[in-house]
mmCIF file of C-alpha atoms in Angstrom:
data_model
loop_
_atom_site.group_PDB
_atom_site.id
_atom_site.type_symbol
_atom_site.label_atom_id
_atom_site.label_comp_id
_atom_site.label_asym_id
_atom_site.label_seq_id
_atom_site.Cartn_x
_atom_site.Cartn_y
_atom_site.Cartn_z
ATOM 1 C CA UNK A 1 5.753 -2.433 8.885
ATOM 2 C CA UNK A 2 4.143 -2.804 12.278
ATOM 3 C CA UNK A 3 0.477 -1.676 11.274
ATOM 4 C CA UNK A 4 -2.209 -1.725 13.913
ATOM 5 C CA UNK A 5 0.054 -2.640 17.173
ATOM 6 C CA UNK A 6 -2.534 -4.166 20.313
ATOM 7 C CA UNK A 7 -1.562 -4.850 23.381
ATOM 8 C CA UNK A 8 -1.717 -6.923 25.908
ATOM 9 C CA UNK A 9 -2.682 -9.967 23.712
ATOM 10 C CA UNK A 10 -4.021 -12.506 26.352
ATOM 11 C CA UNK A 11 -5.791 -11.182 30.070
ATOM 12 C CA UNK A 12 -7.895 -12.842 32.392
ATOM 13 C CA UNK A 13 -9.481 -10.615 34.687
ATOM 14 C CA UNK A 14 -11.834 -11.415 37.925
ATOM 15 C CA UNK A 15 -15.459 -9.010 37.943
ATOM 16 C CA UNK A 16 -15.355 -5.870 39.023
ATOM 17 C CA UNK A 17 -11.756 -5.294 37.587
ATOM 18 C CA UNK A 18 -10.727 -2.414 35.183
ATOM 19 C CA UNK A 19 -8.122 -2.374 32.933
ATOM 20 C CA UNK A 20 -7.161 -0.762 29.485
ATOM 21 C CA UNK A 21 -6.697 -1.999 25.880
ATOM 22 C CA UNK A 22 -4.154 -0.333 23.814
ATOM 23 C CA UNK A 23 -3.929 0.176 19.963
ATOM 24 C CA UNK A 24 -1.321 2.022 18.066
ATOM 25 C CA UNK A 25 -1.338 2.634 14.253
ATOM 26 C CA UNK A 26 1.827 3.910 12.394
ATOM 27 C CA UNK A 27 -0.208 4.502 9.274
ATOM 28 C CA UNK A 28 -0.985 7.953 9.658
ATOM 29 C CA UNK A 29 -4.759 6.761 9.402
ATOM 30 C CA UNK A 30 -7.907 9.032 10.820
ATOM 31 C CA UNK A 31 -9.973 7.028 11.557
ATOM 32 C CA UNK A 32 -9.762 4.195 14.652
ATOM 33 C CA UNK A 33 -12.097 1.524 15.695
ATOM 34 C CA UNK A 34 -13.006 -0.933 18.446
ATOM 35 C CA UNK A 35 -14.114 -4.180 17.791
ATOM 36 C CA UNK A 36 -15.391 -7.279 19.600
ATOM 37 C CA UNK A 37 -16.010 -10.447 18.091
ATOM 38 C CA UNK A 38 -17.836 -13.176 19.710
ATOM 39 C CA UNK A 39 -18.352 -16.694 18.280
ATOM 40 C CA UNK A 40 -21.392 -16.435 15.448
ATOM 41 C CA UNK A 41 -21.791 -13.168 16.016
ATOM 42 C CA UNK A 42 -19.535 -11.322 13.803
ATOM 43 C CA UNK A 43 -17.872 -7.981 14.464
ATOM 44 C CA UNK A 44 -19.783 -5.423 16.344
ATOM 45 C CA UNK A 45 -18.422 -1.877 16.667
ATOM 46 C CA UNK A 46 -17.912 -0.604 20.224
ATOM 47 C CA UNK A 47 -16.556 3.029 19.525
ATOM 48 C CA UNK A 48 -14.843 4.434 16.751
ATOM 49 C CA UNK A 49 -12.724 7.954 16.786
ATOM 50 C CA UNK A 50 -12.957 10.132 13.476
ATOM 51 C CA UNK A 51 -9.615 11.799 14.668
ATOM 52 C CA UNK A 52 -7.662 13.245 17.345
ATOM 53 C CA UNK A 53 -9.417 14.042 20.472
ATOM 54 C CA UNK A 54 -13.306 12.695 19.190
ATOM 55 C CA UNK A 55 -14.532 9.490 20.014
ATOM 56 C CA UNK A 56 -18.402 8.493 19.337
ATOM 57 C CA UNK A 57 -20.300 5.122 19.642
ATOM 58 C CA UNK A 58 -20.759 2.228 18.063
ATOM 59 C CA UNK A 59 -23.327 -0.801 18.010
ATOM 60 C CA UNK A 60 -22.507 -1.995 21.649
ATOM 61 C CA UNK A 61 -21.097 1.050 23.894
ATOM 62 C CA UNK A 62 -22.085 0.220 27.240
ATOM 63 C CA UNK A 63 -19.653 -0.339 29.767
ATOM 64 C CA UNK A 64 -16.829 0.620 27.792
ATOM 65 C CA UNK A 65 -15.098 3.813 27.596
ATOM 66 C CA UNK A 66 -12.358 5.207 25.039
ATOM 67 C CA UNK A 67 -9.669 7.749 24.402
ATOM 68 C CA UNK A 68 -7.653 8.821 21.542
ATOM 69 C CA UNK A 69 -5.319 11.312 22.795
ATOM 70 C CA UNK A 70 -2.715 11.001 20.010
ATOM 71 C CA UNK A 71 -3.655 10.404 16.383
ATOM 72 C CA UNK A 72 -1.582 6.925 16.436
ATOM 73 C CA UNK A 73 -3.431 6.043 19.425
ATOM 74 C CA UNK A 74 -6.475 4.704 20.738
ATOM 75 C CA UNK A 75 -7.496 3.146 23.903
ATOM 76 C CA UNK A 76 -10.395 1.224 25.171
ATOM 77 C CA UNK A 77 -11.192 1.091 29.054
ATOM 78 C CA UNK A 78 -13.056 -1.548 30.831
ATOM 79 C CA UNK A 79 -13.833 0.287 34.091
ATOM 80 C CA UNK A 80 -15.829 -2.123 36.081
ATOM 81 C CA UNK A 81 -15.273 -5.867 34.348
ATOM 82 C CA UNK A 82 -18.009 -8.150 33.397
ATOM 83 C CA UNK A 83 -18.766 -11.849 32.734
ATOM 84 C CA UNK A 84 -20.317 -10.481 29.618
ATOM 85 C CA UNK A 85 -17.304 -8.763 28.326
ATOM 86 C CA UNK A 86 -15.276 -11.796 27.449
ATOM 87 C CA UNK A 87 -14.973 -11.530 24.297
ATOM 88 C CA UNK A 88 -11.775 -10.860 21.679
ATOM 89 C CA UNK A 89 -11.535 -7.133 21.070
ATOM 90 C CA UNK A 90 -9.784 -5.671 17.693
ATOM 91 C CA UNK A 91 -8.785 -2.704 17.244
ATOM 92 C CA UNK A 92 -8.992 -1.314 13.024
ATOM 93 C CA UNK A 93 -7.989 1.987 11.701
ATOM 94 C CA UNK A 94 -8.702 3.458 7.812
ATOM 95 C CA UNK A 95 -7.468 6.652 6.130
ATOM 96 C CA UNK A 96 -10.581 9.554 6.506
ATOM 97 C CA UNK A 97 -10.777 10.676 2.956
ATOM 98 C CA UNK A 98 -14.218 11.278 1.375
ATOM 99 C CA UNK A 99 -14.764 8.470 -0.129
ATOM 100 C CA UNK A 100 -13.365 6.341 2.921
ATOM 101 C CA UNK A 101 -16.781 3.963 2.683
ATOM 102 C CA UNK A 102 -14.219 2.277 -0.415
ATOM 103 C CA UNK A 103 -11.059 2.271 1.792
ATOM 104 C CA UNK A 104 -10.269 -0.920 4.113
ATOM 105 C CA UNK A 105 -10.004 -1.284 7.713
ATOM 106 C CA UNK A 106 -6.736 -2.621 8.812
ATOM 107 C CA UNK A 107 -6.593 -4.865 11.785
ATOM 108 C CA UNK A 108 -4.432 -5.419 15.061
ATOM 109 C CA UNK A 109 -4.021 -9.596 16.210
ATOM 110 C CA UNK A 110 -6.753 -8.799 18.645
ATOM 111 C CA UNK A 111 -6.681 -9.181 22.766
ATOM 112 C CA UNK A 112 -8.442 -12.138 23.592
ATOM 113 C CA UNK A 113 -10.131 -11.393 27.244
ATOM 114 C CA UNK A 114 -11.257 -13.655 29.461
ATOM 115 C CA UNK A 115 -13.581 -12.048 32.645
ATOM 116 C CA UNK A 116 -14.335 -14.144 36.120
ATOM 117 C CA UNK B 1 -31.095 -1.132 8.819
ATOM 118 C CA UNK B 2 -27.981 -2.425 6.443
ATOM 119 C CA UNK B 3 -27.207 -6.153 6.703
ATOM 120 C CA UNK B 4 -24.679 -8.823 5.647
ATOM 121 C CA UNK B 5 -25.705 -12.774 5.249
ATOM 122 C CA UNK B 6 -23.522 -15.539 4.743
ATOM 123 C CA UNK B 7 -23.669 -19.397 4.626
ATOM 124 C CA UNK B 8 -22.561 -20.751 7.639
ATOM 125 C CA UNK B 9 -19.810 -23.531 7.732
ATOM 126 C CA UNK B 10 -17.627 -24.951 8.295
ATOM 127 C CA UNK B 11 -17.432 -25.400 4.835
ATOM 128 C CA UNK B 12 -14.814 -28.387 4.379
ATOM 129 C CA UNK B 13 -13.330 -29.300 1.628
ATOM 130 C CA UNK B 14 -10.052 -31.057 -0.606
ATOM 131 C CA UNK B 15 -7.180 -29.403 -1.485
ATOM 132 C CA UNK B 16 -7.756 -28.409 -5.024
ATOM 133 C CA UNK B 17 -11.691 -28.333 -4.949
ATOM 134 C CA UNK B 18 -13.849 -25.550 -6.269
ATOM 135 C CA UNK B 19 -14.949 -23.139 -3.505
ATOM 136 C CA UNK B 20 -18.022 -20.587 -3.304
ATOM 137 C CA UNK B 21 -19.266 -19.164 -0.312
ATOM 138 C CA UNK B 22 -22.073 -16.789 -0.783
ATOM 139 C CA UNK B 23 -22.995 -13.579 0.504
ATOM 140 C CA UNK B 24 -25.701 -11.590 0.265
ATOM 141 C CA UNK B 25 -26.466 -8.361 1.869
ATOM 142 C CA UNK B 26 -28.844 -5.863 1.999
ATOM 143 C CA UNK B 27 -28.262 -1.870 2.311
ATOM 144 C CA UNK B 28 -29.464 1.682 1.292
ATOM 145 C CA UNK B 29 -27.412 3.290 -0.617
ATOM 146 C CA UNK B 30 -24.811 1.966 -2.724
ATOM 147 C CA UNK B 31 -22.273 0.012 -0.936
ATOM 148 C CA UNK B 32 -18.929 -0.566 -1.019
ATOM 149 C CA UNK B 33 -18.565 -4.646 -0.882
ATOM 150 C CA UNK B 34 -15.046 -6.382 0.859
ATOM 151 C CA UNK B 35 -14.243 -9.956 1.621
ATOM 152 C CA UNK B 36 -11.685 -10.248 4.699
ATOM 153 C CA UNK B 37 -9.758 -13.423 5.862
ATOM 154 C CA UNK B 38 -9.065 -14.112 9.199
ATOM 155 C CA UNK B 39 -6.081 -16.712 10.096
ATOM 156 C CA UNK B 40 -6.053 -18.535 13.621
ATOM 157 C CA UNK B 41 -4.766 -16.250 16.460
ATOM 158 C CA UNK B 42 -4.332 -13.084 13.978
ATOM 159 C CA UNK B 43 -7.068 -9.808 12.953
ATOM 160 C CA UNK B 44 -8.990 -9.559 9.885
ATOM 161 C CA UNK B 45 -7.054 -8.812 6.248
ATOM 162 C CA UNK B 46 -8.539 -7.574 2.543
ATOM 163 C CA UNK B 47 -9.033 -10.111 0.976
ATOM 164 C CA UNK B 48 -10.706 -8.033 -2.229
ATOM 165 C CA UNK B 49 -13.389 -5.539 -2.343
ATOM 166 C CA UNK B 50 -15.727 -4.157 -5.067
ATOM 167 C CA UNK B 51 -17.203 -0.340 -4.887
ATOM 168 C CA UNK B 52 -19.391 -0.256 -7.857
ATOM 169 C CA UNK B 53 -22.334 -2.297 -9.492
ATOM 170 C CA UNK B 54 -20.511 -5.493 -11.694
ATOM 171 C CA UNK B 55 -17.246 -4.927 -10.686
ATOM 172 C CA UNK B 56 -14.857 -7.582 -9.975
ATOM 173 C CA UNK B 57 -12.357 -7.907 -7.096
ATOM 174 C CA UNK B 58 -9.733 -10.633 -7.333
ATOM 175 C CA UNK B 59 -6.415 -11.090 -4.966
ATOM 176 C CA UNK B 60 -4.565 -14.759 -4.571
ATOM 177 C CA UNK B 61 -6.954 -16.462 -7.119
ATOM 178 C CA UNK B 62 -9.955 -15.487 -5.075
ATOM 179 C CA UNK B 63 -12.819 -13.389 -7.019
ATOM 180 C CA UNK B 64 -16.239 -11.699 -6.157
ATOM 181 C CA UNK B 65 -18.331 -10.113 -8.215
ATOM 182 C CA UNK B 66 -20.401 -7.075 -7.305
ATOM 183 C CA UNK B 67 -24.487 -7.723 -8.307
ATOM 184 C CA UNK B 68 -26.015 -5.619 -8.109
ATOM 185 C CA UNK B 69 -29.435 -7.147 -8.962
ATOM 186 C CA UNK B 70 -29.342 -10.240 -6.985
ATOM 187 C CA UNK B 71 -27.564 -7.774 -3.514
ATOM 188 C CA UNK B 72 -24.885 -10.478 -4.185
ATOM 189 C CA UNK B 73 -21.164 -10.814 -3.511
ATOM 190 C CA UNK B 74 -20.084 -14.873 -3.845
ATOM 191 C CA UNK B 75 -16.475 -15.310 -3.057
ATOM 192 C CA UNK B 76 -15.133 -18.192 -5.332
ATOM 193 C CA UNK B 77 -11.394 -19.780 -5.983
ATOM 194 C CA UNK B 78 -11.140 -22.315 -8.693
ATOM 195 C CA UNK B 79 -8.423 -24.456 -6.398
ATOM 196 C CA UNK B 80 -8.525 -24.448 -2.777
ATOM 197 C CA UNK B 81 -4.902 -24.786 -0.912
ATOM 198 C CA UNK B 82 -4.497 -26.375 2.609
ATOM 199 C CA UNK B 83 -3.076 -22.894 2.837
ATOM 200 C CA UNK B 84 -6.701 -21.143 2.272
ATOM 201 C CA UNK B 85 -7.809 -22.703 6.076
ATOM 202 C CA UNK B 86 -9.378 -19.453 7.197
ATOM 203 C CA UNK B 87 -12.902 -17.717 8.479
ATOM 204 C CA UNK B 88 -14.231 -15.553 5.765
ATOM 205 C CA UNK B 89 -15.905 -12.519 6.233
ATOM 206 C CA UNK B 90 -18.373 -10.703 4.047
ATOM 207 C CA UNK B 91 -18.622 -7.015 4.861
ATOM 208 C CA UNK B 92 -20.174 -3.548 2.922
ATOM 209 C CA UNK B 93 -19.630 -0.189 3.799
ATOM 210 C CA UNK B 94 -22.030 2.876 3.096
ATOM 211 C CA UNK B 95 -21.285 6.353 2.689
ATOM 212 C CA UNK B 96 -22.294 9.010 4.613
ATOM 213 C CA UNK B 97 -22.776 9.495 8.538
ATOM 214 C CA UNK B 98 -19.226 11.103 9.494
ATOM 215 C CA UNK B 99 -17.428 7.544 9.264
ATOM 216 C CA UNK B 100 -17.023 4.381 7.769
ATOM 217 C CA UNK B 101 -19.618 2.538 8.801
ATOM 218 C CA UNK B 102 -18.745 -1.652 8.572
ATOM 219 C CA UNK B 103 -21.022 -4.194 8.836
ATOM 220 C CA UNK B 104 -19.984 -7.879 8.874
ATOM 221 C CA UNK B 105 -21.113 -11.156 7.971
ATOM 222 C CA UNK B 106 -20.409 -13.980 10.828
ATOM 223 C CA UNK B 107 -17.884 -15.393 9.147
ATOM 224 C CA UNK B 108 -17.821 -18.938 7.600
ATOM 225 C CA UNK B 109 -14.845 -21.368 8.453
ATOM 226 C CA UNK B 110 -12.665 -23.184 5.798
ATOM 227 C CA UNK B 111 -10.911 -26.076 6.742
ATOM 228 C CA UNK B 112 -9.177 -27.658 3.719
ATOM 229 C CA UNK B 113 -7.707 -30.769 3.922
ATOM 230 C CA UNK B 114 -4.643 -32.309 2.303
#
């Protein structure tokens, strides 16, 4: 059972770089999520997708963008790379039923990213 | 706005001590309460989780109950294992507002030693 799939796992990128996060989820779950988590600050939502072809924000949006093209799918773009932005990123996905404030997140390993 | 507090650690302590780390939190509505476990280099797992007033979540000899009169959700485990090294996180979840809305503790480090 693969789960929530993220790659790469490790990056280092130089300012002003873009690049893109994948997560894959072979759960058949609705609902996707990006994560960061930076030391003593918890998780703090970035975007989350409520199904195929939505995406909405989260807590911290800016300078991030997101796609979820496929249901199993969802990707998180760093289009111009910032100091700020290192940070490890998890991706989460849940099933979308009505009472899906009960229902768990499931997590990917994370993609620990590393910006100078 | 909804909110999750937890003691900070590290919390250290011997293999087959007592362990409580407490969490309180503080939402509108009625919450949904979860305790996650996060291993070194890996994403966040359930732990246990509680969805209604005095329930009782329990997985791996850990428990939590739901109060709801002191907003409380204390993770305990009656005999720690070198094993149980881990961040903990404290987390609720609130219906309504088109998705599952999480909101997280900081996390507070176990280190158990042998």
């Amino acid at each position: 059972n693969a789960g929530v799939t993220q790659t790469p796992k490790f990056r280092v990128l130089k300012t002003g770089q873009s690049m893109t996060l994948l997560c894959a989820q072979d759960m058949n779950h609705e609902y996707m999520y990006w994560y960061r988590q930076d030391p003593g600050m918890g998780l703090r939502l970035i975007h989350y997708s409520v199904g195929e072809g939505t995406t909405a924000k989260g807590e911290v949006p800016d300078g991030y963008n997101v796609s979820r093209l496929k249901k199993q799918n969802f990707l998180l773009g760093l289009e111009s790379a910032a100091p700020s932005q290192t940070s490890v990123y998890f991706c989460a996905s849940s099933r979308g039923l009505t009472t899906a404030s009960n229902q768990p997140q499931h997590f990917g390993d994370g993609t620990r990213l590393s910006i100078l | 706005g909804d909110s999750v507090t937890q003691m900070e650690g590290p919390v250290t302590l011997s293999e087959e001590a007592f362990l409580t780390i407490n969490c309180t939190y503080t939402a509108t509505g009625y919450p949904s309460l979860f305790w996650y476990v996060q291993y070194p280099g890996e994403g966040l797992q359930l732990l246990l989780k509680a969805t209604k007033a005095d329930d009782k979540g329990s997985n791996k000899g850990f428990e939590a109950t739901y109060r709801k009169e002191t907003t409380s959700f204390h993770l305990e485990k009656g005999s720690v294992q070198v094993s149980d090294s881990a961040v903990y996180f404290c987390a609720l979840s609130v219906p309504g507002g088109g998705y599952q809305k999480v909101t997280f503790g900081t996390g507070t480090k176990l280190q158990v030693i042998p």
